Short mmCIF file of C-alpha atoms in Angstrom, two decimals:
data_model
loop_
_atom_site.label_atom_id
_atom_site.label_comp_id
_atom_site.label_asym_id
_atom_site.label_seq_id
_atom_site.Cartn_x
_atom_site.Cartn_y
_atom_site.Cartn_z
CA MET A 1 -17.32 -120.03 23.51
CA THR A 2 -18.48 -122.85 25.74
CA MET A 3 -22.12 -122.77 26.81
CA LEU A 4 -22.03 -125.88 29.00
CA LEU A 5 -22.39 -125.60 32.76
CA ASN A 6 -19.52 -126.80 34.90
CA GLU A 7 -20.08 -129.16 37.84
CA GLU A 8 -20.60 -126.39 40.38
CA GLN A 9 -23.06 -124.54 38.14
CA THR A 10 -24.95 -127.75 37.39
CA MET A 11 -25.32 -128.43 41.11
CA LEU A 12 -26.64 -124.88 41.58
CA ARG A 13 -29.22 -125.39 38.83
CA ASP A 14 -30.39 -128.74 40.18
CA SER A 15 -30.66 -127.49 43.75
CA ALA A 16 -32.61 -124.45 42.54
CA HIS A 17 -35.02 -126.69 40.64
CA ASP A 18 -35.66 -128.96 43.63
CA PHE A 19 -35.96 -126.07 46.07
CA LEU A 20 -38.34 -123.95 43.98
CA GLN A 21 -40.55 -126.83 42.96
CA ALA A 22 -40.99 -127.73 46.63
CA GLN A 23 -41.08 -124.30 48.26
CA SER A 24 -42.31 -121.88 45.58
CA PRO A 25 -44.87 -123.43 43.21
CA PRO A 26 -47.20 -121.13 41.22
CA SER A 27 -49.77 -121.52 44.00
CA LEU A 28 -47.52 -119.39 46.25
CA GLN A 29 -47.55 -116.55 43.72
CA ARG A 30 -51.34 -116.86 43.49
CA LYS A 31 -51.55 -116.64 47.30
CA LEU A 32 -49.32 -113.54 47.39
CA ARG A 33 -51.45 -111.94 44.69
CA ASP A 34 -54.73 -112.69 46.44
CA GLU A 35 -53.39 -111.37 49.75
CA GLY A 36 -52.13 -108.18 48.09
CA ALA A 37 -48.68 -108.66 49.64
CA ASP A 38 -46.79 -105.35 49.45
CA LEU A 39 -43.39 -107.01 49.09
CA GLY A 40 -44.63 -109.25 46.29
CA PHE A 41 -42.51 -112.10 47.66
CA ASP A 42 -42.32 -114.27 50.76
CA PRO A 43 -39.58 -112.98 53.15
CA ALA A 44 -39.06 -116.49 54.53
CA LEU A 45 -38.46 -117.84 51.01
CA TRP A 46 -36.01 -115.00 50.35
CA GLN A 47 -34.06 -115.87 53.50
CA GLN A 48 -33.88 -119.50 52.39
CA ALA A 49 -32.52 -118.38 49.01
CA VAL A 50 -29.86 -116.33 50.83
CA GLU A 51 -28.90 -119.37 52.90
CA LEU A 52 -28.58 -121.42 49.70
CA GLY A 53 -25.93 -118.95 48.56
CA TRP A 54 -27.83 -117.38 45.66
CA THR A 55 -26.95 -113.84 46.74
CA ALA A 56 -23.27 -114.81 46.76
CA ALA A 57 -23.24 -116.68 43.45
CA VAL A 58 -21.79 -113.90 41.26
CA ILE A 59 -19.96 -111.91 43.94
CA PRO A 60 -16.18 -112.50 43.59
CA GLU A 61 -14.57 -114.75 46.17
CA ALA A 62 -12.26 -111.90 47.17
CA GLN A 63 -15.37 -109.96 48.23
CA GLY A 64 -16.82 -112.82 50.24
CA GLY A 65 -18.88 -114.36 47.45
CA LEU A 66 -18.82 -117.73 45.73
CA GLY A 67 -17.79 -116.63 42.25
CA VAL A 68 -19.91 -119.33 40.59
CA GLY A 69 -20.51 -117.15 37.54
CA PHE A 70 -23.46 -115.79 35.61
CA ALA A 71 -23.98 -118.97 33.60
CA GLY A 72 -24.86 -120.66 36.88
CA LEU A 73 -27.05 -117.82 38.08
CA ALA A 74 -28.85 -117.75 34.73
CA SER A 75 -29.89 -121.36 35.34
CA VAL A 76 -31.35 -120.27 38.69
CA PHE A 77 -33.37 -117.56 36.93
CA GLU A 78 -34.59 -120.13 34.44
CA GLN A 79 -35.91 -122.24 37.32
CA MET A 80 -37.50 -119.15 38.86
CA GLY A 81 -39.36 -118.62 35.59
CA ARG A 82 -40.57 -122.21 35.58
CA SER A 83 -42.10 -121.94 39.05
CA LEU A 84 -43.06 -118.23 38.91
CA ALA A 85 -40.87 -117.67 41.95
CA ALA A 86 -40.86 -114.04 43.10
CA LEU A 87 -37.52 -113.11 44.67
CA PRO A 88 -35.61 -109.78 44.71
CA LEU A 89 -32.49 -111.48 43.34
CA LEU A 90 -32.17 -109.33 40.21
CA SER A 91 -32.75 -105.99 41.92
CA HIS A 92 -30.67 -106.68 45.02
CA VAL A 93 -27.70 -108.69 43.75
CA VAL A 94 -27.39 -108.21 39.99
CA LEU A 95 -28.32 -104.53 39.83
CA GLY A 96 -27.56 -103.29 43.34
CA GLY A 97 -24.54 -105.46 44.08
CA GLY A 98 -23.36 -105.21 40.49
CA LEU A 99 -23.26 -101.41 40.60
CA LEU A 100 -21.45 -101.42 43.93
CA LEU A 101 -18.79 -103.64 42.40
CA ALA A 102 -18.59 -101.74 39.11
CA ALA A 103 -18.84 -98.15 40.35
CA GLY A 104 -18.22 -98.16 44.11
CA ASP A 105 -14.85 -97.56 45.71
CA ALA A 106 -13.24 -99.88 48.26
CA THR A 107 -14.80 -98.04 51.20
CA GLN A 108 -18.30 -98.20 49.72
CA GLN A 109 -17.90 -101.88 48.88
CA ALA A 110 -16.72 -102.65 52.40
CA ARG A 111 -19.70 -100.73 53.76
CA TRP A 112 -22.47 -102.36 51.70
CA LEU A 113 -21.42 -105.65 50.10
CA GLY A 114 -22.01 -107.49 53.37
CA ALA A 115 -25.65 -106.44 53.21
CA VAL A 116 -25.83 -107.68 49.61
CA LEU A 117 -24.51 -111.07 50.64
CA ASP A 118 -26.75 -111.59 53.67
CA GLY A 119 -29.83 -109.98 52.09
CA SER A 120 -30.53 -107.98 55.23
CA GLU A 121 -30.74 -104.47 53.76
CA ARG A 122 -32.08 -104.74 50.25
CA PHE A 123 -30.97 -102.59 47.32
CA ALA A 124 -33.06 -101.48 44.33
CA LEU A 125 -32.17 -99.52 41.19
CA ALA A 126 -34.19 -96.37 40.38
CA LEU A 127 -33.57 -95.74 36.69
CA ASP A 128 -36.52 -95.33 34.33
CA GLU A 129 -38.59 -92.14 34.16
CA HIS A 130 -41.72 -90.66 32.56
CA SER A 131 -43.75 -93.87 33.11
CA GLY A 132 -43.02 -94.83 29.49
CA ARG A 133 -40.59 -97.13 27.76
CA HIS A 134 -37.20 -98.15 29.09
CA ALA A 135 -34.84 -95.29 28.16
CA PRO A 136 -31.63 -95.35 30.23
CA GLN A 137 -30.07 -92.59 28.13
CA THR A 138 -32.90 -90.18 28.96
CA ILE A 139 -32.41 -89.10 32.57
CA ASP A 140 -34.07 -85.90 33.82
CA THR A 141 -33.50 -86.49 37.54
CA VAL A 142 -30.91 -83.93 38.63
CA ALA A 143 -28.19 -84.08 41.27
CA ARG A 144 -26.96 -80.55 42.00
CA ARG A 145 -23.59 -80.15 43.59
CA GLU A 146 -23.46 -78.19 46.82
CA VAL A 147 -20.84 -77.73 49.50
CA GLY A 148 -20.06 -81.16 50.95
CA GLY A 149 -22.49 -83.12 48.81
CA TRP A 150 -25.48 -83.18 46.49
CA VAL A 151 -29.19 -82.33 46.26
CA LEU A 152 -31.42 -84.69 44.25
CA ASP A 153 -34.72 -83.88 42.55
CA GLY A 154 -36.72 -86.05 40.16
CA ASP A 155 -39.15 -88.88 39.62
CA LYS A 156 -38.53 -92.57 38.90
CA TRP A 157 -40.98 -95.22 37.78
CA PHE A 158 -41.09 -99.01 37.85
CA VAL A 159 -38.49 -99.43 40.57
CA ALA A 160 -38.36 -103.23 40.79
CA ASP A 161 -38.60 -104.47 44.39
CA GLY A 162 -38.48 -100.89 45.64
CA ILE A 163 -41.04 -101.42 48.39
CA GLY A 164 -39.19 -102.59 51.48
CA ALA A 165 -35.73 -101.80 50.12
CA ARG A 166 -33.56 -99.74 52.47
CA TRP A 167 -31.14 -98.50 49.79
CA LEU A 168 -32.01 -97.06 46.38
CA ILE A 169 -29.33 -96.55 43.73
CA VAL A 170 -30.52 -93.53 41.77
CA ALA A 171 -29.28 -92.57 38.30
CA ALA A 172 -29.18 -88.78 37.94
CA ARG A 173 -27.59 -86.08 35.80
CA GLN A 174 -24.87 -84.31 37.76
CA VAL A 175 -24.95 -80.51 37.62
CA ASP A 176 -22.31 -78.24 39.12
CA ALA A 177 -22.97 -75.02 41.07
CA ALA A 178 -22.96 -73.04 37.81
CA GLY A 179 -25.57 -75.29 36.21
CA GLN A 180 -23.14 -77.13 33.93
CA ASP A 181 -23.88 -80.77 33.12
CA GLU A 182 -21.22 -83.09 34.56
CA GLY A 183 -22.57 -86.36 33.16
CA LEU A 184 -24.36 -89.31 34.69
CA GLY A 185 -24.01 -90.07 38.38
CA LEU A 186 -25.10 -92.98 40.57
CA PHE A 187 -26.20 -92.14 44.11
CA VAL A 188 -27.06 -94.39 47.05
CA VAL A 189 -30.16 -92.98 48.73
CA GLU A 190 -31.52 -94.33 51.99
CA ARG A 191 -35.28 -94.82 51.93
CA ALA A 192 -35.68 -92.97 55.23
CA ARG A 193 -34.01 -89.74 54.01
CA PRO A 194 -36.16 -86.57 54.12
CA GLY A 195 -37.65 -85.81 50.71
CA VAL A 196 -37.85 -89.46 49.61
CA ASP A 197 -41.34 -90.73 48.78
CA LEU A 198 -41.82 -94.31 47.62
CA SER A 199 -45.26 -95.59 46.64
CA PRO A 200 -46.39 -98.94 45.20
CA LEU A 201 -47.26 -99.44 41.53
CA HIS A 202 -49.67 -102.21 40.60
CA LEU A 203 -48.62 -104.10 37.48
CA ALA A 204 -50.17 -107.15 35.85
CA ASP A 205 -47.81 -109.64 37.49
CA SER A 206 -48.65 -108.52 41.07
CA ARG A 207 -44.94 -108.18 41.90
CA ASN A 208 -43.16 -105.46 43.84
CA HIS A 209 -42.87 -102.27 41.76
CA ALA A 210 -42.67 -98.71 43.01
CA ARG A 211 -42.67 -95.05 42.02
CA LEU A 212 -39.97 -92.90 43.57
CA GLN A 213 -40.20 -89.14 44.08
CA LEU A 214 -37.15 -87.16 45.17
CA ARG A 215 -37.66 -83.61 46.42
CA GLY A 216 -34.60 -81.77 47.70
CA VAL A 217 -32.91 -84.93 48.98
CA ARG A 218 -29.52 -84.02 50.45
CA LEU A 219 -26.68 -86.50 50.30
CA ALA A 220 -23.10 -86.46 51.48
CA GLU A 221 -20.34 -86.83 48.88
CA ASP A 222 -19.61 -90.40 49.95
CA MET A 223 -23.10 -91.48 48.82
CA ARG A 224 -22.09 -91.06 45.17
CA LEU A 225 -20.61 -94.12 43.48
CA ALA A 226 -17.60 -92.47 41.91
CA GLN A 227 -15.31 -95.29 40.79
CA GLY A 228 -14.79 -95.14 37.01
CA ASP A 229 -17.34 -94.16 34.37
CA ALA A 230 -20.86 -94.33 35.83
CA GLY A 231 -22.52 -94.61 32.42
CA GLN A 232 -20.30 -97.48 31.36
CA ALA A 233 -20.82 -99.27 34.68
CA LEU A 234 -24.58 -98.87 34.36
CA GLU A 235 -24.68 -100.30 30.83
CA GLN A 236 -22.53 -103.24 31.85
CA VAL A 237 -24.76 -104.11 34.78
CA LEU A 238 -27.97 -103.57 32.77
CA ASP A 239 -26.77 -106.00 30.11
CA ARG A 240 -26.17 -108.66 32.74
CA ALA A 241 -29.64 -108.08 34.15
CA ARG A 242 -31.22 -108.21 30.68
CA ILE A 243 -29.65 -111.60 30.04
CA LEU A 244 -30.96 -112.95 33.35
CA LEU A 245 -34.45 -111.64 32.54
CA ALA A 246 -34.20 -113.47 29.22
CA ALA A 247 -33.23 -116.60 31.17
CA GLU A 248 -36.27 -116.19 33.42
CA THR A 249 -38.44 -115.74 30.33
CA LEU A 250 -36.97 -118.92 28.83
CA GLY A 251 -37.87 -120.92 31.93
CA LEU A 252 -41.36 -119.46 32.02
CA LEU A 253 -41.97 -120.24 28.35
CA ARG A 254 -40.65 -123.78 28.74
CA GLN A 255 -43.22 -124.35 31.48
CA VAL A 256 -46.05 -122.81 29.44
CA PHE A 257 -45.08 -124.91 26.42
CA GLU A 258 -44.95 -128.14 28.41
CA SER A 259 -48.26 -127.52 30.16
CA THR A 260 -49.89 -126.69 26.82
CA LEU A 261 -48.47 -129.83 25.25
CA ALA A 262 -49.83 -131.91 28.13
CA TYR A 263 -53.26 -130.30 27.67
CA LEU A 264 -53.27 -131.11 23.94
CA LYS A 265 -52.57 -134.75 24.79
CA GLU A 266 -55.59 -135.04 27.11
CA ARG A 267 -58.25 -132.68 25.70
CA MET A 268 -60.85 -134.64 23.72
CA GLN A 269 -62.79 -133.29 20.75
CA PHE A 270 -64.75 -135.29 18.21
CA ASP A 271 -63.82 -138.36 20.29
CA VAL A 272 -60.08 -137.91 19.74
CA VAL A 273 -57.38 -135.98 21.57
CA ILE A 274 -56.80 -132.63 19.89
CA GLY A 275 -53.05 -133.21 20.00
CA SER A 276 -53.54 -135.67 17.14
CA PHE A 277 -54.61 -132.84 14.82
CA GLN A 278 -51.75 -132.19 12.42
CA ALA A 279 -52.31 -128.42 12.30
CA LEU A 280 -51.83 -128.17 16.06
CA GLN A 281 -48.78 -130.41 15.92
CA HIS A 282 -47.19 -128.06 13.38
CA ARG A 283 -47.85 -125.05 15.59
CA MET A 284 -46.26 -126.74 18.59
CA ALA A 285 -43.28 -127.87 16.50
CA ARG A 286 -42.61 -124.29 15.40
CA LEU A 287 -42.79 -123.08 19.01
CA PHE A 288 -40.40 -125.81 20.13
CA THR A 289 -37.90 -124.75 17.48
CA GLU A 290 -38.08 -121.13 18.60
CA LEU A 291 -37.61 -122.17 22.22
CA GLU A 292 -34.42 -123.99 21.26
CA LEU A 293 -33.16 -120.88 19.46
CA LEU A 294 -33.94 -118.74 22.51
CA GLU A 295 -32.08 -121.17 24.75
CA SER A 296 -29.01 -120.90 22.53
CA ALA A 297 -29.18 -117.11 22.67
CA VAL A 298 -29.52 -117.08 26.46
CA ARG A 299 -26.78 -119.64 27.06
CA GLY A 300 -24.39 -117.82 24.75
CA ALA A 301 -25.09 -114.44 26.36
CA ALA A 302 -24.66 -115.78 29.91
CA ALA A 303 -21.37 -117.44 28.97
CA ALA A 304 -20.22 -114.14 27.44
CA ILE A 305 -20.62 -112.39 30.80
CA ASP A 306 -18.26 -114.82 32.53
CA GLN A 307 -15.76 -114.57 29.69
CA SER A 308 -15.92 -110.74 29.53
CA ALA A 309 -16.61 -111.02 25.80
CA ALA A 310 -16.37 -107.83 23.77
CA ASP A 311 -19.66 -108.57 22.00
CA LEU A 312 -21.65 -108.86 25.24
CA PRO A 313 -23.92 -105.84 24.46
CA PHE A 314 -24.90 -107.42 21.13
CA LEU A 315 -25.62 -110.78 22.75
CA ALA A 316 -27.61 -109.18 25.57
CA SER A 317 -29.90 -107.30 23.18
CA LEU A 318 -30.21 -110.36 20.94
CA ALA A 319 -31.31 -112.55 23.87
CA LYS A 320 -33.68 -109.96 25.33
CA ALA A 321 -35.32 -109.13 21.98
CA ARG A 322 -35.80 -112.79 21.10
CA ALA A 323 -37.18 -113.52 24.58
CA ALA A 324 -39.67 -110.65 24.36
CA ASP A 325 -40.86 -111.65 20.89
CA LEU A 326 -41.32 -115.30 21.83
CA ALA A 327 -43.06 -114.38 25.10
CA GLU A 328 -45.70 -112.58 23.05
CA LYS A 329 -46.09 -115.35 20.48
CA LEU A 330 -45.94 -118.44 22.67
CA CYS A 331 -48.24 -117.13 25.39
CA ASN A 332 -50.82 -116.04 22.81
CA GLU A 333 -50.64 -119.48 21.19
CA ALA A 334 -50.99 -121.20 24.58
CA ILE A 335 -54.15 -119.25 25.37
CA GLN A 336 -55.66 -120.06 21.98
CA LEU A 337 -54.73 -123.74 22.16
CA HIS A 338 -56.35 -124.02 25.58
CA GLY A 339 -59.55 -122.48 24.26
CA GLY A 340 -61.97 -120.62 26.52
CA ILE A 341 -60.47 -121.97 29.75
CA GLY A 342 -57.18 -120.34 28.79
CA VAL A 343 -58.50 -116.89 29.69
CA THR A 344 -59.90 -117.88 33.08
CA ASP A 345 -58.20 -117.58 36.46
CA GLU A 346 -58.87 -121.26 37.04
CA LEU A 347 -55.62 -122.18 35.28
CA ASP A 348 -52.16 -121.08 36.34
CA LEU A 349 -51.62 -120.15 32.68
CA GLY A 350 -52.97 -116.67 33.36
CA LEU A 351 -50.34 -116.09 36.05
CA PHE A 352 -47.59 -117.08 33.62
CA VAL A 353 -48.95 -114.84 30.86
CA LYS A 354 -49.14 -111.81 33.15
CA ARG A 355 -45.57 -112.31 34.33
CA ALA A 356 -44.46 -112.76 30.71
CA ARG A 357 -46.06 -109.44 29.74
CA VAL A 358 -44.05 -107.60 32.40
CA LEU A 359 -40.85 -109.45 31.50
CA GLN A 360 -41.31 -108.40 27.86
CA HIS A 361 -40.95 -104.73 28.80
CA SER A 362 -38.56 -104.90 31.75
CA LEU A 363 -35.19 -103.28 30.90
CA GLY A 364 -36.24 -102.84 27.29
CA ASP A 365 -38.78 -104.53 25.02
CA ALA A 366 -38.08 -106.13 21.65
CA HIS A 367 -38.34 -102.79 19.79
CA PHE A 368 -35.81 -101.18 22.14
CA HIS A 369 -33.30 -103.99 21.77
CA ARG A 370 -33.62 -104.34 18.00
CA ALA A 371 -32.96 -100.61 17.69
CA ARG A 372 -30.06 -100.86 20.13
CA TYR A 373 -28.58 -103.82 18.26
CA ALA A 374 -28.76 -101.90 14.98
CA GLU A 375 -27.16 -98.85 16.61
CA LEU A 376 -24.34 -100.97 18.06
CA LYS A 377 -23.77 -102.35 14.56
CA GLY A 378 -23.50 -98.81 13.20
CA PHE A 379 -26.77 -98.65 11.29
#
């Protein structure tokens, strides 16, 4: 399995690096946080990302996309992590667009994929419930069949980029008129529908998260994504998103590591730079080694998406678990190595740590993915 980027993917990575460093430094995220921006991102920056072709990167060419591949998009997410760039790329393209491609029929794809490509009418996935851990197999939201359509009732938490999204893809248990369970269903719900209530949730990273309440929301039959197995489509798309979150975590941790290393080389104590202390050198060397291992896991998992590898679920959970574990360890070490200033808002380090904490839990924390990996292995 090759993990090297091709020429087109390398150009995408380099352009993303240059663009984000210039247009979306950590100071922009600090500004959005201080202003309490509801969207959690800059709409002008999002439009620029659309114009750069990021929304089209993993959409097949036959559907109007670029077909660059997930290895290329993973490198974009890595650069987003480095600069703390807040963009609804995961929610809108990877989750929303991915489910339309995996579970939507030709008519539904023709209706909505244009909006995915031009970023005009954003999509968001409403999946997790009970305000607890990520548990995609535990869905209590119900879609009851009625003549000509469905009625949805339930609550969803932590809807990433839900505020401002026009379309919500809701995972619900399908129930027939007699009350019999018909399995998992995926439904496209317009934000403006009667019975839909979307309210902001305030998490540590100051990004766009929402709580969704559905009360007697009526939908026509054509609002259900009914192509193939909905559960299988959902797992496939979630694994892709998990790998890209691991890529974002990798980029974030690289930046935290490098800024900490630079601090150790300039901070003086006892008339010498503290980076000369052997104990601190050993700690940084161990972190560097673990970063290299995480990069290998992320690169291998991203390549597996493009190659439709059979072991993709294993690689996705491996990358996400390792990313979550290292996010905890490296960020804690960075704070300690910075000393007292590491816990102040004066440094951008705090912004990176808060984003890392949310990334750890998004679409499954390390405990979830270790358990999932063991289950996939038959333990």
